Coordinates of C-alpha atoms in Angstrom, one line a residue:
S261 CA 73.2 62.9 -91.1
D262 CA 76.8 62.7 -89.9
I263 CA 77.6 60.2 -92.7
A264 CA 76.3 62.5 -95.3
A265 CA 78.4 65.3 -94.1
K266 CA 81.5 62.9 -94.4
L267 CA 80.8 61.7 -97.9
D268 CA 80.8 65.4 -98.9
D269 CA 84.2 66.0 -97.2
A270 CA 85.4 62.9 -99.2
R271 CA 83.4 64.4 -102.6
S272 CA 85.5 67.6 -102.1
G273 CA 88.9 65.6 -102.4
G274 CA 90.1 64.2 -99.3
A275 CA 90.3 61.0 -97.4
I276 CA 87.9 60.7 -94.1
R277 CA 87.8 57.6 -91.5
F278 CA 85.4 57.8 -88.7
D279 CA 83.6 55.5 -86.6
A280 CA 79.8 55.0 -87.0
E281 CA 76.9 53.0 -85.2
I282 CA 74.5 51.7 -87.4
L283 CA 71.7 49.1 -87.6
T284 CA 71.8 45.8 -89.4
A285 CA 68.8 44.7 -91.5
K286 CA 67.7 43.2 -88.4
G287 CA 67.9 45.9 -86.5
K288 CA 71.0 45.1 -84.6
P289 CA 73.3 47.9 -83.6
L290 CA 76.6 47.4 -85.5
H291 CA 80.0 49.5 -85.1
I292 CA 82.2 49.9 -87.9
D293 CA 85.2 51.8 -88.7
V294 CA 84.9 53.5 -92.3
L295 CA 87.7 54.9 -94.7
I296 CA 86.4 56.8 -97.6
T297 CA 88.9 57.7 -100.4
P298 CA 87.8 59.6 -103.2
I299 CA 89.3 58.5 -106.8
L300 CA 90.8 61.8 -109.1
D301 CA 90.0 62.0 -112.4
A302 CA 92.9 63.4 -114.9
Q303 CA 92.2 67.4 -113.4
G304 CA 92.8 66.0 -109.9
R305 CA 88.9 66.2 -109.7
P306 CA 87.0 63.6 -107.3
E307 CA 85.6 61.3 -109.8
R308 CA 84.8 58.3 -107.9
L309 CA 84.5 57.3 -103.9
V310 CA 86.2 53.8 -102.4
A311 CA 84.7 53.2 -98.9
I312 CA 85.9 50.5 -96.8
A313 CA 84.3 49.6 -93.7
R314 CA 85.1 47.4 -91.1
D315 CA 83.2 45.5 -88.1
I316 CA 84.5 46.7 -84.8
T317 CA 81.3 45.8 -82.9
E318 CA 83.5 43.2 -80.8
L319 CA 86.6 46.0 -80.2
K320 CA 83.8 48.4 -78.8
Q321 CA 82.2 46.0 -76.6
A322 CA 85.6 45.5 -75.4
E323 CA 86.8 48.9 -74.6
R324 CA 83.3 49.3 -72.9
H325 CA 84.1 46.4 -70.8
A326 CA 87.5 47.4 -70.2
R327 CA 86.2 51.2 -69.3
E328 CA 83.7 49.3 -66.5
A329 CA 86.3 47.3 -64.8
E330 CA 88.5 50.4 -64.7
S331 CA 85.9 52.1 -63.0
L332 CA 85.1 49.2 -60.3
F333 CA 88.6 48.7 -59.7
R334 CA 89.1 52.3 -59.2
G335 CA 86.3 52.2 -57.1
L336 CA 87.6 49.5 -54.4
F337 CA 91.0 50.7 -54.8
D338 CA 89.7 54.4 -53.7
H339 CA 87.4 53.4 -50.9
A340 CA 89.4 50.3 -49.5
T341 CA 89.6 50.4 -45.9
D342 CA 92.8 48.3 -46.5
S343 CA 96.2 49.7 -47.6
L344 CA 96.4 49.0 -50.9
T345 CA 99.8 49.2 -53.0
V346 CA 100.8 48.5 -56.6
H347 CA 104.3 48.1 -57.2
Q348 CA 105.8 48.0 -60.5
A349 CA 108.8 45.2 -61.0
L350 CA 111.4 46.5 -63.2
P351 CA 113.6 44.0 -65.6
D352 CA 116.7 45.3 -63.2
G353 CA 115.3 43.6 -60.1
T354 CA 113.9 47.1 -58.5
F355 CA 110.5 47.6 -57.6
R356 CA 108.9 51.2 -57.8
I357 CA 105.9 52.1 -56.2
E358 CA 103.2 53.1 -58.7
T359 CA 100.4 54.4 -56.7
W360 CA 98.8 53.3 -53.3
N361 CA 95.1 54.0 -52.4
P362 CA 93.8 57.2 -49.6
Y363 CA 94.0 54.5 -46.8
A364 CA 97.7 53.9 -47.5
A365 CA 98.1 57.5 -48.1
A366 CA 96.3 58.4 -44.9
L367 CA 98.4 55.7 -42.8
M368 CA 101.7 56.6 -44.4
G369 CA 101.2 60.4 -44.2
L370 CA 102.3 60.6 -48.0
S371 CA 99.9 61.3 -51.1
A372 CA 100.0 58.3 -53.8
E373 CA 101.8 61.5 -56.2
A374 CA 104.7 62.1 -53.3
V375 CA 105.4 58.2 -53.4
R376 CA 105.1 57.2 -56.9
G377 CA 108.5 56.2 -58.1
C378 CA 110.0 55.2 -54.9
Q379 CA 111.1 52.6 -53.7
V380 CA 109.9 50.9 -50.3
E381 CA 113.1 52.1 -48.9
D382 CA 111.9 55.5 -49.2
V383 CA 109.2 55.5 -47.6
L384 CA 108.6 53.0 -44.8
P385 CA 111.3 52.5 -41.6
P386 CA 114.0 50.1 -42.0
D387 CA 112.7 47.2 -40.7
P388 CA 109.5 46.9 -42.5
A389 CA 111.0 48.0 -46.0
A390 CA 113.1 45.0 -45.7
C391 CA 110.3 42.8 -44.9
I392 CA 108.3 44.1 -47.8
R393 CA 111.0 44.4 -50.3
A394 CA 111.5 40.6 -49.8
D395 CA 108.1 39.9 -50.2
L396 CA 108.3 41.5 -53.5
E397 CA 111.4 39.7 -54.9
Q398 CA 109.5 36.3 -53.7
V399 CA 106.1 37.4 -55.7
A400 CA 108.7 38.4 -58.4
R401 CA 110.4 35.3 -58.3
E402 CA 107.9 32.6 -57.6
R403 CA 104.8 34.2 -59.3
Q404 CA 102.6 33.2 -56.9
V405 CA 100.6 35.1 -54.3
L406 CA 102.4 35.7 -51.0
R407 CA 100.4 35.9 -47.8
R408 CA 101.1 36.3 -44.4
E409 CA 101.0 38.3 -41.0
G410 CA 103.5 40.6 -40.0
V411 CA 103.8 43.2 -36.6
Q412 CA 104.4 46.6 -36.5
I413 CA 105.2 48.3 -33.4
Q414 CA 104.1 51.5 -32.9
E415 CA 105.4 54.5 -31.4
D416 CA 104.1 53.5 -27.8
G417 CA 105.2 50.0 -27.9
S418 CA 102.0 48.3 -28.4
E419 CA 101.6 46.2 -31.6
R420 CA 99.5 46.0 -34.8
I421 CA 99.4 42.7 -36.6
W422 CA 98.7 43.3 -40.1
E423 CA 97.5 41.0 -42.9
I424 CA 99.8 41.3 -45.7
I425 CA 99.2 39.9 -49.4
H426 CA 101.0 40.2 -52.4
V427 CA 99.7 39.3 -56.0
P428 CA 102.1 39.2 -59.0
L429 CA 100.3 40.7 -62.0
L430 CA 101.9 39.1 -65.2
D431 CA 102.9 40.4 -68.6
D432 CA 100.9 39.4 -71.6
S433 CA 103.1 36.3 -72.3
G434 CA 102.3 35.2 -69.1
E435 CA 106.4 35.0 -68.2
R436 CA 107.5 37.8 -66.1
V437 CA 105.9 39.8 -63.1
V438 CA 105.4 43.2 -64.3
R439 CA 103.2 44.7 -61.2
I440 CA 102.7 43.6 -57.6
F441 CA 99.2 44.2 -56.1
G442 CA 100.1 44.8 -52.5
S443 CA 97.5 45.0 -49.6
G444 CA 97.9 45.3 -45.7
R445 CA 95.0 45.2 -43.2
D446 CA 94.9 45.4 -39.5
I447 CA 94.0 42.0 -37.8
T448 CA 95.4 43.5 -34.3

C-alpha cells in the first residue's frame, strides 16, 4: 500500500509527510495529515519511527466546498447574459478591473485579459466611466449594495436603459471593501 511505501521511506532515514484517507473502526472515512520522523541511533541509523497524525477531514470538506462554490460561480459568471465585472478596491482609493465576463467582453470589444488592472476610465467613454466611478466610491464608502438605472446613448441616438447593481465584498475583518461585484442588465 501507499502507507507501507511511506513507512519504508521513513525507515531509510528521511522524514515523510503525507495525507491519507483511512476508515475508522466504524467504517467512516477520515482524512489525516501524517508526519513520520525517524529516531536515529548513535551510528545515525533509524532506530524507531515517531508518527504524528492529525485529523484534517473538516479541512478537506471545506476545500471541496470551496471548489464546488468556485465552479458554480465560474459557470454563472461565464455564461450569464448580463455584463458582470469584478473591481478591486485598493487602499489608495482607486479601483481596478480584476475581470469581467464574456458577455461584457463581447459588449465592449475587449477581453478580460485586456482590461485586467485597468480603471473604468481606461475602457469606458467619459460619461459612463464617471457614473461607474461614483458608484464604486459610494459602495466602498457605505459598504452597501447600490442599485440604480442608467441610460446609455447609442451611436444612432437611441437610448438603452440599464439596471446597474454594485455589491461590496468585504475583507476578512468585515471592515474594508476589497472588491466590488458589478452587474449591468439591459432592461430597455
